[in-house]
């Protein structure tokens, strides 16, 4: 049952890989440009570009809310010869193993970032309230 649920989720979560972007572009500007262009065709879930994925600024991943939306966005933008950051882009709808690899890698990166944040917060808490104080406790004035 768990494997079927996972397969069903993978079929629903669709990611479009955008390749051919130029290096040296402003990450936030290109991310907004991607979100606007894809959003004009279908609903965008999230844009991974720059340090949020592999750190490679020639590749972006646009997570769409539906498989139909992802396929349509890739088709429309490719037929229009869409450019991002002044460079023509190519589009590939990720499904199956490449999609699973992408989602696994992003999940690992998010978990690592969350763990780093928890560790930094704990260190801050210990500096403020002393060693052995539980992070997230009630604090002063008790």
CSV table of C-alpha atoms in Angstrom, one decimal:
chain,number,residue,atom,x,y,z
A,1,UNK,CA,0.0,0.0,0.0
A,2,UNK,CA,2.9,2.4,0.8
A,3,UNK,CA,4.6,1.7,-2.5
A,4,UNK,CA,1.3,2.3,-4.4
A,5,UNK,CA,0.8,5.6,-2.5
A,6,UNK,CA,4.4,6.7,-3.4
A,7,UNK,CA,3.9,5.8,-7.1
A,8,UNK,CA,0.6,7.7,-7.1
A,9,UNK,CA,2.3,10.7,-5.5
A,10,UNK,CA,5.2,10.6,-8.1
A,11,UNK,CA,2.6,10.6,-10.9
A,12,UNK,CA,1.0,13.7,-9.5
A,13,UNK,CA,4.2,15.7,-8.7
A,14,UNK,CA,5.6,16.9,-11.9
A,15,UNK,CA,8.8,18.9,-12.3
A,16,UNK,CA,10.0,20.6,-15.4
A,17,UNK,CA,13.8,20.8,-15.8
A,18,UNK,CA,15.0,24.0,-17.6
A,19,UNK,CA,18.5,23.8,-19.1
A,20,UNK,CA,20.6,26.3,-21.0
A,21,UNK,CA,20.5,29.2,-18.6
A,22,UNK,CA,23.5,31.6,-18.6
A,23,UNK,CA,25.9,31.7,-15.6
A,24,UNK,CA,26.2,35.0,-13.8
A,25,UNK,CA,22.6,36.0,-13.9
A,26,UNK,CA,20.9,37.4,-10.7
A,27,UNK,CA,19.4,34.3,-9.1
A,28,UNK,CA,16.3,36.1,-7.7
A,29,UNK,CA,15.6,37.9,-11.0
A,30,UNK,CA,15.7,34.7,-13.0
A,31,UNK,CA,13.7,32.8,-10.4
A,32,UNK,CA,10.9,35.5,-10.7
A,33,UNK,CA,11.2,35.4,-14.5
A,34,UNK,CA,10.7,31.6,-14.5
A,35,UNK,CA,7.8,31.8,-12.1
A,36,UNK,CA,6.0,34.4,-14.2
A,37,UNK,CA,6.5,32.6,-17.5
A,38,UNK,CA,5.4,29.2,-16.2
A,39,UNK,CA,2.7,30.7,-14.1
A,40,UNK,CA,1.2,32.3,-17.2
A,41,UNK,CA,0.5,28.8,-18.5
A,42,UNK,CA,-0.2,26.7,-15.4
A,43,UNK,CA,0.0,26.9,-11.6
A,44,UNK,CA,3.5,26.8,-10.2
A,45,UNK,CA,4.3,25.1,-6.9
A,46,UNK,CA,7.9,26.3,-6.5
A,47,UNK,CA,11.0,27.3,-8.6
A,48,UNK,CA,14.3,25.7,-7.7
A,49,UNK,CA,17.1,27.7,-9.2
A,50,UNK,CA,20.7,28.5,-8.1
A,51,UNK,CA,21.7,27.5,-4.7
A,52,UNK,CA,18.4,26.0,-3.9
A,53,UNK,CA,19.1,22.9,-6.1
A,54,UNK,CA,22.6,21.9,-7.1
A,55,UNK,CA,24.2,25.3,-7.1
A,56,UNK,CA,24.4,25.1,-10.9
A,57,UNK,CA,22.9,28.3,-12.3
A,58,UNK,CA,22.6,26.8,-15.8
A,59,UNK,CA,19.8,24.5,-14.6
A,60,UNK,CA,16.5,25.3,-13.0
A,61,UNK,CA,13.6,23.0,-11.8
A,62,UNK,CA,10.1,24.3,-11.8
A,63,UNK,CA,7.6,22.3,-9.7
A,64,UNK,CA,4.1,22.4,-11.1
A,65,UNK,CA,0.9,21.4,-9.3
A,66,UNK,CA,-0.3,19.0,-12.1
A,67,UNK,CA,1.2,16.7,-14.7
A,68,UNK,CA,-1.0,18.3,-17.4
A,69,UNK,CA,0.2,21.8,-16.4
A,70,UNK,CA,3.8,20.8,-16.5
A,71,UNK,CA,3.5,19.2,-19.9
A,72,UNK,CA,1.6,22.2,-21.3
A,73,UNK,CA,4.0,24.7,-19.8
A,74,UNK,CA,7.0,22.9,-21.3
A,75,UNK,CA,5.3,22.6,-24.7
A,76,UNK,CA,4.1,26.3,-24.8
A,77,UNK,CA,7.4,27.8,-23.6
A,78,UNK,CA,9.4,25.6,-26.0
A,79,UNK,CA,7.2,26.6,-28.9
A,80,UNK,CA,7.6,30.2,-28.0
A,81,UNK,CA,11.4,29.9,-27.8
A,82,UNK,CA,11.3,31.2,-24.2
A,83,UNK,CA,14.5,32.9,-22.9
A,84,UNK,CA,15.4,33.4,-19.3
A,85,UNK,CA,18.2,35.7,-18.3
A,86,UNK,CA,18.9,36.4,-22.0
A,87,UNK,CA,19.5,32.7,-22.9
A,88,UNK,CA,17.3,30.4,-24.8
A,89,UNK,CA,16.2,27.5,-22.7
A,90,UNK,CA,15.3,23.9,-23.3
A,91,UNK,CA,12.6,22.1,-21.3
A,92,UNK,CA,12.2,18.5,-20.0
A,93,UNK,CA,9.3,17.2,-18.0
A,94,UNK,CA,10.8,14.9,-15.3
A,95,UNK,CA,9.0,11.7,-14.6
A,96,UNK,CA,9.9,8.3,-13.2
A,97,UNK,CA,13.5,7.7,-11.9
A,98,UNK,CA,14.8,11.2,-12.8
A,99,UNK,CA,11.9,12.8,-10.9
A,100,UNK,CA,12.5,10.4,-7.9
A,101,UNK,CA,16.2,11.3,-7.9
A,102,UNK,CA,15.4,15.0,-8.0
A,103,UNK,CA,12.8,14.8,-5.1
A,104,UNK,CA,15.2,12.6,-3.1
A,105,UNK,CA,18.1,15.1,-3.5
A,106,UNK,CA,15.9,18.1,-2.6
A,107,UNK,CA,14.5,16.3,0.4
A,108,UNK,CA,18.0,15.5,1.7
A,109,UNK,CA,19.1,19.1,1.2
A,110,UNK,CA,16.1,20.4,3.1
A,111,UNK,CA,16.6,18.0,5.9
A,112,UNK,CA,20.3,19.0,6.2
A,113,UNK,CA,19.4,22.7,6.2
A,114,UNK,CA,16.7,22.1,8.9
A,115,UNK,CA,19.2,20.2,11.0
A,116,UNK,CA,21.8,23.0,10.7
A,117,UNK,CA,19.2,25.5,11.7
A,118,UNK,CA,18.2,23.5,14.8
A,119,UNK,CA,21.9,23.1,15.8
A,120,UNK,CA,22.5,26.9,15.4
A,121,UNK,CA,19.4,27.7,17.4
A,122,UNK,CA,20.5,25.3,20.2
A,123,UNK,CA,23.9,26.9,20.3
A,124,UNK,CA,22.3,30.3,20.5
A,125,UNK,CA,20.0,29.1,23.3
A,126,UNK,CA,22.9,27.7,25.3
A,127,UNK,CA,24.8,31.0,25.0
A,128,UNK,CA,21.8,33.0,26.1
A,129,UNK,CA,20.5,30.7,28.9
A,130,UNK,CA,23.4,28.6,29.8
A,131,UNK,CA,24.7,25.1,29.1
A,132,UNK,CA,22.2,22.4,29.6
A,133,UNK,CA,19.2,24.6,29.1
A,134,UNK,CA,16.7,23.0,26.8
A,135,UNK,CA,16.3,24.9,23.5
A,136,UNK,CA,12.8,26.2,23.1
A,137,UNK,CA,12.1,26.3,26.9
A,138,UNK,CA,10.2,29.0,28.6
A,139,UNK,CA,13.3,31.2,29.2
A,140,UNK,CA,13.6,34.0,31.7
A,141,UNK,CA,11.1,35.4,34.1
A,142,UNK,CA,9.7,32.1,35.6
